[in-house]
Amino acid sequence: MSPETIPETRPETRPEQTPPLRIGNASGFYGDRFDAMREMLTGGPLDVLTGDYLAELTMLILGRDRQKDPAAGYARTFLRQLEECLGLAHERGVRIVANAGGLSPAGLADAVRELADRLGIPVRVAHVEGDDLTARYSGSLAAHAYLGGFGIAACLRAGADIVVTGRVTDAALVTGPAVAHFGWRQDDHDRLAGAVVAGHILECGTQATGGNYARFTDHPRSTFLHPGFPLAEVHADGSSVITKHDGTGGVVDIGTVTAQLLYETGAVRYAGPDVTARLDSVRLTQEGPDRVRIDGVRGEPPPPTLKVGLNRLGGFRNQVVFVLTGLEVEQKAALVRDQMEAALANAKARPNEVSWELARTDRADAPTEETASALLRLVVRDADPEVVGRALSGAAVELALASYPGFHVTAPPGKGSPYGVFEAAYVEQGAVPHTAVLPDGSRVRIDPPTRTRPLANMDEELVLPGPLPDGRVRRAPLGRVAGARSGDKGGDANVGLWAPTHDAWRWLAHALTVDRFRELLPETADLTVVRHVLPNLRALNFVVEGLLGEGVASQARFDPQAKALGEWLRSRHLDIPEALL
């Protein structure tokens, strides 16, 4: 692969004369489509191929792997993909940047070198480290700071063909190559913010090309059978075009890009280690089929602190799901609940947490036994695995011939399984040893930003369109006039909604207040809900604090990552102007 060393200074050519940098994505999570790396390398021209393998839950999983084997801690899938594709990347001159290093970026870098030597492919490998702060946080299984893209940029400028990192922000996989290619500096806030937006859209892979898309029925079903992975053509001024390789499945339009842009975001100011991007400044334009231009993005100095993700074991969890079929579902649920509560109370120790949830999946006069059945889920948690293991399984199994008619469970409860807890902490940027380890082994310390700006006490401008005139309304699902995407941010959840037309936006902006949101989603009624307005996107973003308890690994609710929260909201009925239906 031997590409030219990328200059450290900004090119002298005008932005419009500098060719765009084509950055693709081949992974949105640890476990994503294995063949994506090959598909992206063979599907069309690329300069850089990125892969996002880390999430809050992944860091916990890798932390447990490292406990069992000190040499573990990175995403082994990445190595297997490289074994098939390193030759392709070398032939095509495509650089690869991935956060697959997880808890051991140096270990993965060594493994990549060993693989390249075995395959006889001459590549230069570098890595970024300094994010691991586990030793500073007693009791944590993994504590890692979210680093920015300048360490990646230093590796690329030194000629690296493969750069692996630990915990960096997802967007850093795009900002790093852009900084290296265009010579951006730390104070190029608008350019950096534009790259952050492009990186945020690419980070979840096919979610930008129609995967998990709320308005998928606007297109033929065949469109989304095998969506292609996205790529961004990033320009020297920070603008970009989101697209995909010709001939691949899925679709790239303003709707799919908006959906991903709203995913797992919070306030209008999207803070990161390199820059704070103003999401209310983003402009989207459909430039052509499967091409959406992003421009106008404004950036501000980043906060003086870095976010640190803390993962620890929270205890042990177990569950049993009782199947209740036919008549008297409520009475059957009450009987088995009383029986189980009595058994747990008489055990050596009652679990610290006991929760019940009855899902009425049954239908009257159902044509099949499955559709005639409801599900009663019991979840227990405790610090002692025995309390949630043998005590629960024994109590449930002993009821097999002594409870409600038709008694059975979806699966017998086994041993209690450990669950994790995620927390966020913050440290000064200068207190984290952000380090680029170059292909020759030399180490470069990455200086923190010289200009920072705290996020606290920054009010957002509330810019609402004029309301629709009064007219006839009809009771209908919210999803008839709005798309949505939701996700997790630690223990919080976000729900972003956007309107496909200006009139729908005029109605949505005034109709969907925080109070109405709480009415439609009663589970949020007692929680803090904050609404953020994004007029350029015709979108609202609601952040629900504490809905997910202690994070996804704690599995605090039926949908622990709030993936379907937006679809629940879209299914709720309210009075909608007939002119929009």
XYZ file of C-alpha atoms in Angstrom:
581
model
C 0.000 0.000 0.000
C 2.697 2.755 0.426
C 0.661 5.940 -0.142
C 2.314 9.311 0.014
C 2.714 10.858 3.427
C -0.147 13.311 3.895
C 1.134 16.864 4.526
C 0.706 18.394 7.956
C -0.079 21.849 6.602
C -3.240 22.946 4.877
C -3.029 22.644 1.088
C -2.435 25.910 -0.767
C -5.076 25.122 -3.377
C -8.516 26.626 -2.975
C -11.113 24.283 -1.415
C -13.001 23.934 -4.663
C -9.783 22.733 -6.378
C -8.960 20.062 -3.813
C -10.439 16.669 -4.712
C -12.855 15.335 -2.108
C -11.781 12.535 0.210
C -13.951 9.438 -0.244
C -14.438 7.809 3.160
C -16.516 4.645 3.447
C -17.881 2.651 6.358
C -17.839 -1.145 6.681
C -19.088 -1.688 10.229
C -21.624 -0.049 12.499
C -21.140 -2.385 15.477
C -19.239 -5.460 16.635
C -21.149 -8.178 14.779
C -22.164 -6.204 11.697
C -22.202 -7.783 8.231
C -18.917 -9.657 7.819
C -18.726 -9.237 4.037
C -19.117 -5.447 4.209
C -15.357 -4.793 4.071
C -15.024 -6.746 0.839
C -18.193 -5.151 -0.577
C -16.861 -1.659 0.082
C -13.394 -2.391 -1.314
C -14.709 -3.946 -4.522
C -17.832 -1.819 -5.039
C -16.217 1.419 -6.156
C -13.447 3.953 -5.531
C -12.449 4.774 -1.950
C -9.586 6.585 -0.246
C -10.275 5.498 3.332
C -12.401 2.707 4.759
C -13.549 3.011 8.369
C -15.130 0.585 10.783
C -16.937 1.291 14.045
C -16.847 -1.768 16.310
C -17.395 -0.198 19.735
C -20.439 0.665 21.803
C -21.017 1.027 25.531
C -22.091 -2.616 25.757
C -19.145 -3.750 23.610
C -16.664 -2.174 26.025
C -18.216 -4.211 28.831
C -18.004 -7.417 26.783
C -14.366 -6.742 25.889
C -13.635 -5.945 29.537
C -14.928 -9.359 30.564
C -12.887 -10.944 27.769
C -9.769 -9.252 29.113
C -10.470 -10.592 32.607
C -10.329 -14.124 31.210
C -7.393 -13.504 28.872
C -5.075 -10.486 29.297
C -4.174 -10.751 25.595
C -7.827 -10.238 24.591
C -9.789 -7.005 24.538
C -10.077 -6.182 20.841
C -12.603 -7.034 18.113
C -11.336 -10.270 16.582
C -13.833 -10.009 13.719
C -11.759 -7.144 12.315
C -8.716 -9.430 12.035
C -10.718 -12.087 10.221
C -12.026 -9.475 7.790
C -8.507 -8.205 7.161
C -7.313 -11.732 6.462
C -9.678 -11.793 3.488
C -9.348 -8.150 2.441
C -5.881 -6.811 3.284
C -4.653 -7.691 -0.191
C -7.590 -5.886 -1.787
C -6.949 -2.750 0.267
C -3.243 -2.872 -0.660
C -3.985 -3.235 -4.372
C -6.461 -0.347 -4.361
C -4.448 1.974 -2.118
C -7.243 2.218 0.440
C -6.283 3.114 3.980
C -8.214 1.492 6.817
C -9.117 3.228 10.080
C -11.029 1.311 12.747
C -11.685 1.525 16.478
C -11.551 -2.278 16.683
C -8.628 -1.990 19.117
C -11.148 -1.683 21.920
C -9.291 -2.170 25.191
C -6.049 -3.230 23.491
C -5.186 -1.133 20.427
C -1.486 -1.991 20.757
C -2.361 -5.688 20.880
C -4.492 -5.424 17.753
C -1.800 -3.436 15.947
C 0.697 -6.220 16.684
C -1.811 -8.829 15.486
C -2.323 -6.907 12.228
C 1.445 -6.794 11.652
C 1.698 -10.525 12.256
C -1.167 -11.112 9.817
C 0.426 -8.899 7.160
C 3.778 -10.663 7.532
C 2.116 -14.050 7.227
C 0.258 -12.929 4.076
C 3.332 -11.230 2.642
C 1.618 -7.861 2.266
C 3.753 -4.781 3.057
C 1.629 -2.475 5.182
C 2.490 0.132 7.769
C 0.436 -0.154 10.934
C -0.088 2.506 13.602
C -2.361 2.853 16.570
C -3.803 5.431 18.948
C -3.793 4.962 22.705
C -4.192 6.904 25.939
C -7.939 6.472 26.310
C -7.661 3.708 28.946
C -8.249 5.289 32.362
C -9.390 2.115 34.125
C -6.675 2.378 36.773
C -8.026 5.778 37.840
C -11.535 4.478 38.606
C -11.655 1.905 41.356
C -14.202 -0.837 40.768
C -14.547 -0.233 37.038
C -14.139 -3.054 34.554
C -13.321 -0.630 31.749
C -13.020 3.164 31.921
C -12.137 4.878 28.667
C -12.055 8.500 27.518
C -13.578 9.395 24.157
C -10.660 10.747 22.115
C -10.845 12.889 18.995
C -9.426 12.515 15.504
C -6.040 14.244 15.705
C -4.217 11.105 16.871
C -5.568 9.253 13.843
C -4.462 12.158 11.648
C -0.906 11.994 13.022
C -0.736 8.277 12.196
C -1.945 8.860 8.636
C 0.429 11.774 8.076
C 3.263 9.451 9.092
C 2.257 7.101 6.274
C 0.189 4.506 8.100
C -1.873 2.214 5.905
C -3.827 0.736 8.836
C -4.740 2.743 11.947
C -6.423 1.026 14.868
C -7.695 2.852 17.919
C -9.326 2.214 21.223
C -12.195 4.367 22.443
C -12.469 7.373 20.164
C -15.691 9.129 19.278
C -17.437 7.440 16.377
C -17.076 10.595 14.282
C -13.301 10.694 14.896
C -12.930 7.863 12.366
C -13.902 10.441 9.716
C -12.493 13.652 11.211
C -9.031 12.070 11.587
C -8.596 11.200 7.892
C -10.071 14.570 6.872
C -7.655 16.470 9.150
C -4.730 14.536 7.695
C -5.827 14.934 4.078
C -6.777 18.607 4.134
C -4.336 19.835 6.766
C -7.039 21.272 9.013
C -5.971 22.796 12.307
C -7.566 22.653 15.735
C -9.254 26.032 15.246
C -10.911 25.086 11.928
C -14.133 24.621 13.819
C -16.582 24.854 10.914
C -14.611 22.356 8.815
C -14.214 19.980 11.750
C -17.923 20.259 12.558
C -18.817 19.370 8.992
C -16.672 16.247 9.225
C -18.238 15.365 12.587
C -21.692 15.456 11.003
C -20.514 13.276 8.113
C -18.895 10.899 10.598
C -22.028 10.670 12.702
C -24.036 9.725 9.629
C -21.545 7.054 8.534
C -20.914 5.543 11.969
C -23.928 3.202 12.046
C -23.375 1.748 8.613
C -26.544 0.893 6.739
C -28.756 3.022 8.987
C -27.748 5.833 6.595
C -28.846 3.871 3.529
C -32.297 2.830 4.702
C -31.639 0.324 7.468
C -34.082 0.620 10.393
C -35.781 3.462 8.493
C -39.180 4.582 9.778
C -40.529 5.450 6.326
C -39.302 2.296 4.578
C -42.781 1.769 3.094
C -42.194 4.833 0.885
C -40.010 2.543 -1.251
C -40.374 -0.947 -2.750
C -39.602 -3.641 -0.199
C -36.819 -5.025 -2.399
C -34.914 -1.751 -1.932
C -33.978 -2.678 1.619
C -33.324 -6.416 1.341
C -29.539 -5.904 1.266
C -28.707 -2.208 1.766
C -25.245 -1.080 0.781
C -22.915 0.632 3.227
C -22.542 4.417 3.047
C -19.658 6.641 2.096
C -18.999 10.360 2.354
C -17.260 12.563 -0.182
C -15.687 15.076 2.208
C -14.560 18.414 0.797
C -11.849 20.776 1.988
C -14.389 23.277 3.326
C -15.996 20.621 5.574
C -19.030 20.032 3.384
C -19.751 16.529 2.197
C -21.973 14.356 0.053
C -23.401 11.180 1.558
C -23.785 8.433 -1.018
C -23.104 4.725 -1.614
C -21.489 2.582 -4.250
C -23.449 2.313 -7.515
C -25.574 -0.789 -7.783
C -25.804 -1.507 -4.079
C -29.117 -1.787 -2.248
C -30.804 0.721 -0.014
C -31.355 4.392 -0.636
C -29.704 7.649 0.364
C -32.139 10.528 0.568
C -32.913 13.404 2.904
C -35.118 11.139 4.995
C -32.539 8.410 5.599
C -29.809 10.965 6.314
C -32.041 12.951 8.662
C -32.978 9.795 10.531
C -29.346 8.896 11.165
C -28.426 12.487 11.970
C -30.988 12.460 14.802
C -29.852 9.070 16.124
C -28.420 9.103 19.660
C -28.059 12.879 19.791
C -29.168 15.303 22.441
C -29.079 19.079 22.405
C -28.566 21.335 19.421
C -24.881 21.540 20.353
C -23.300 18.149 19.599
C -20.153 18.201 21.693
C -17.014 16.233 20.935
C -13.329 16.334 21.848
C -12.316 18.291 18.710
C -15.286 20.569 18.149
C -18.872 21.257 19.135
C -21.054 20.939 16.037
C -24.220 23.015 15.756
C -26.841 20.563 14.530
C -29.280 23.429 13.990
C -26.992 24.761 11.247
C -26.948 21.574 9.148
C -28.407 21.942 5.649
C -29.369 18.887 3.609
C -29.913 18.986 -0.165
C -30.871 16.116 -2.454
C -28.160 16.534 -5.075
C -29.194 13.544 -7.171
C -30.189 9.892 -6.834
C -28.552 8.493 -3.686
C -26.619 11.742 -3.128
C -27.350 14.099 -0.230
C -25.198 17.184 0.213
C -24.422 18.436 3.725
C -23.234 22.001 4.129
C -23.622 25.089 6.281
C -22.422 23.287 9.405
C -21.092 25.646 12.047
C -18.659 24.622 14.733
C -17.644 26.030 18.095
C -14.670 25.275 20.358
C -15.045 21.932 22.128
C -15.695 21.593 25.852
C -12.637 21.631 28.134
C -13.424 18.113 29.328
C -13.548 14.660 27.770
C -16.312 12.172 28.425
C -15.208 8.947 30.104
C -17.352 5.831 29.768
C -17.266 3.762 32.975
C -18.358 0.137 32.779
C -18.639 -2.055 35.846
C -20.447 -5.234 36.798
C -23.709 -4.353 38.500
C -24.665 -7.812 39.741
C -26.526 -10.817 38.376
C -29.807 -11.057 36.523
C -32.260 -13.810 35.634
C -35.723 -14.040 34.145
C -38.576 -16.378 33.426
C -41.397 -15.761 30.952
C -44.732 -17.444 31.728
C -47.116 -18.116 28.826
C -50.777 -17.382 29.640
C -53.191 -18.753 27.046
C -56.865 -18.150 26.403
C -59.345 -16.838 28.968
C -58.788 -15.133 32.367
C -55.310 -13.864 31.481
C -55.295 -11.266 34.249
C -56.404 -13.820 36.847
C -53.801 -16.353 35.693
C -51.097 -13.684 35.937
C -52.224 -12.752 39.453
C -52.156 -16.380 40.600
C -48.664 -17.226 39.393
C -47.344 -13.888 40.572
C -48.631 -14.537 44.112
C -47.140 -18.037 44.030
C -43.719 -16.841 42.875
C -43.642 -13.931 45.322
C -44.385 -16.331 48.196
C -41.650 -18.718 47.040
C -39.089 -15.936 46.733
C -40.030 -14.576 50.152
C -39.460 -18.023 51.709
C -36.069 -18.504 50.063
C -32.836 -17.892 51.973
C -32.697 -14.402 50.484
C -35.169 -12.535 48.323
C -33.606 -10.931 45.232
C -32.819 -7.274 45.702
C -34.930 -6.307 42.662
C -38.050 -8.093 41.446
C -40.055 -6.758 38.503
C -43.085 -8.057 36.581
C -44.395 -7.100 33.152
C -47.521 -8.494 31.476
C -47.517 -8.165 27.680
C -51.013 -8.677 26.262
C -49.988 -10.275 23.003
C -53.163 -12.386 23.045
C -56.238 -11.889 20.868
C -59.833 -12.941 21.477
C -61.073 -15.956 19.495
C -57.544 -16.390 18.125
C -56.959 -18.758 15.167
C -53.645 -20.088 16.609
C -52.498 -20.951 20.123
C -49.616 -18.492 19.902
C -51.889 -15.563 19.071
C -54.165 -16.608 21.925
C -51.309 -16.248 24.430
C -49.981 -13.415 26.578
C -46.502 -13.235 28.121
C -45.775 -12.530 31.795
C -42.123 -11.699 32.361
C -40.434 -11.879 35.769
C -36.963 -10.314 36.084
C -34.824 -10.549 39.227
C -31.490 -8.920 40.096
C -29.081 -9.323 42.984
C -25.389 -9.114 43.807
C -25.394 -12.854 44.641
C -25.700 -15.192 41.616
C -27.234 -17.934 43.792
C -30.111 -15.672 44.805
C -31.164 -15.126 41.189
C -30.198 -18.601 39.995
C -31.278 -21.638 41.953
C -33.878 -19.743 43.970
C -35.684 -18.550 40.853
C -35.376 -21.702 38.777
C -36.484 -23.909 41.650
C -39.527 -21.795 42.433
C -40.625 -21.646 38.775
C -40.104 -25.336 37.999
C -41.928 -26.481 41.136
C -45.086 -24.731 39.884
C -45.235 -26.856 36.729
C -48.182 -28.927 38.019
C -49.477 -26.543 40.657
C -50.425 -23.239 39.044
C -52.734 -21.800 36.376
C -54.301 -23.977 33.647
C -52.053 -24.352 30.633
C -48.918 -23.538 32.645
C -45.694 -23.391 30.638
C -42.727 -21.080 30.189
C -40.785 -20.009 27.100
C -37.616 -21.567 28.551
C -36.659 -22.801 32.012
C -34.603 -20.230 33.924
C -30.947 -21.132 34.240
C -28.107 -19.637 36.199
C -28.040 -15.933 36.833
C -26.008 -13.982 34.284
C -23.900 -10.922 35.100
C -25.101 -7.534 33.911
C -23.230 -4.303 33.516
C -23.729 -0.711 34.540
C -22.629 2.280 32.477
C -21.834 5.688 33.907
C -20.303 8.805 32.419
C -17.555 10.844 34.045
C -15.560 13.809 32.763
C -11.886 14.713 32.922
C -9.888 17.696 31.699
C -8.679 17.224 28.125
C -5.068 17.790 29.135
C -5.263 15.038 31.768
C -5.608 12.293 29.150
C -2.409 11.079 27.417
C -3.773 11.028 23.853
C -0.909 9.381 21.947
C -0.294 8.391 18.329
C 2.069 5.418 17.995
C 3.458 5.756 14.477
C 4.438 2.936 12.095
C 8.119 3.255 13.100
C 7.198 2.889 16.772
C 7.782 6.522 17.694
C 5.215 8.115 19.966
C 3.602 11.514 19.414
C 1.629 13.166 22.195
C -1.470 14.922 20.846
C -1.936 18.330 22.426
C -5.395 19.223 23.728
C -7.284 22.058 22.022
C -5.978 25.518 22.876
C -9.492 26.997 22.753
C -12.402 25.425 24.590
C -15.886 26.523 25.605
C -18.048 24.992 28.351
C -21.483 23.846 27.244
C -23.222 24.913 30.449
C -25.709 27.774 30.335
C -25.872 27.907 26.554
C -29.452 28.664 25.617
C -30.823 27.506 22.287
C -32.686 29.842 19.997
C -36.263 28.648 19.681
C -37.169 29.158 16.026
C -40.612 27.764 15.244
C -42.533 28.062 11.982
C -45.960 29.647 11.979
C -48.716 27.217 13.003
C -51.112 25.746 10.480
C -54.482 27.487 10.244
C -57.369 25.806 12.053
C -59.173 23.128 10.093
C -60.756 19.702 10.263
C -58.818 17.058 12.185
C -58.921 13.283 12.275
C -57.696 10.788 14.870
C -54.695 9.004 13.360
C -51.239 7.637 14.224
C -48.469 10.213 14.514
C -46.420 8.124 12.094
C -48.731 9.100 9.257
C -47.066 12.522 9.189
C -43.655 12.050 10.854
C -40.661 9.766 10.803
C -38.718 8.866 13.938
C -35.548 7.250 15.152
C -34.595 6.576 18.763
C -31.634 5.232 20.686
C -29.683 5.166 23.924
C -27.253 7.612 25.508
C -26.149 5.861 28.685
C -29.176 5.761 30.951
C -31.019 8.316 28.814
C -32.950 7.793 25.599
C -33.527 10.107 22.683
C -36.364 10.216 20.179
C -35.854 12.310 17.077
C -38.810 13.080 14.815
C -38.828 14.803 11.464
C -41.541 15.990 9.101
C -41.302 15.227 5.360
C -43.037 18.474 4.308
C -43.071 22.074 5.483
C -46.770 21.974 6.418
C -46.259 18.810 8.436
C -43.380 20.577 10.201
C -45.575 23.583 10.983
C -48.032 21.257 12.686
C -45.484 18.997 14.402
C -43.472 21.856 15.916
C -46.529 23.201 17.732
C -48.449 19.985 18.425
C -45.750 17.764 19.894
C -44.867 19.570 23.094
C -43.151 17.937 26.067
C -46.513 17.533 27.795
C -48.025 15.851 24.730
C -44.955 13.619 24.417
C -45.456 12.455 28.008
C -49.137 11.795 27.369
C -48.350 9.661 24.332
C -45.573 7.727 26.105
C -46.812 7.210 29.678
C -43.549 5.477 30.677
C -41.917 8.922 30.481
C -44.542 10.727 32.573
C -42.430 10.957 35.739
C -39.090 11.529 34.015
C -37.329 14.680 32.848
C -37.982 15.213 29.139
C -36.187 17.966 27.204
C -37.226 19.047 23.702
C -34.735 20.441 21.173
C -35.796 22.132 17.922
C -33.900 21.708 14.638
C -35.724 23.859 12.052
C -33.304 23.216 9.152
C -34.071 19.508 9.459
C -37.790 20.059 10.187
C -37.099 18.004 13.287
C -37.623 17.752 17.039
C -35.362 15.786 19.344
C -36.625 14.633 22.737
C -34.183 13.467 25.412
C -35.714 11.309 28.158
C -33.474 11.232 31.204
C -33.163 7.989 33.151
C -35.517 5.866 31.036
C -32.847 3.180 30.557
C -31.745 2.986 34.175
C -27.998 2.358 34.376
C -27.462 1.854 30.651
C -28.069 -0.813 28.045
C -26.059 -3.524 29.827
C -28.314 -3.264 32.874
C -31.320 -4.260 30.714
C -33.627 -2.084 32.786
C -36.586 -2.321 30.407
C -38.127 -4.437 27.677
C -36.298 -2.427 24.988
C -32.981 -1.734 26.782
C -31.507 0.435 24.003
C -34.725 2.352 23.228
C -34.406 1.204 19.612
C -38.175 0.998 19.125
C -39.220 3.912 21.334
C -39.684 6.106 18.266
C -41.846 3.489 16.573
C -44.042 3.243 19.659
C -44.459 7.017 19.538
C -45.324 6.914 15.830
C -48.030 4.334 16.537
C -49.818 6.552 19.060
C -52.997 8.319 17.942
C -53.764 12.018 18.202
C -55.808 14.629 16.343
C -54.047 15.437 13.052
C -55.185 17.989 10.458
C -56.951 16.217 7.607
C -54.951 18.304 5.133
C -51.828 16.363 6.180
C -53.373 12.893 5.920
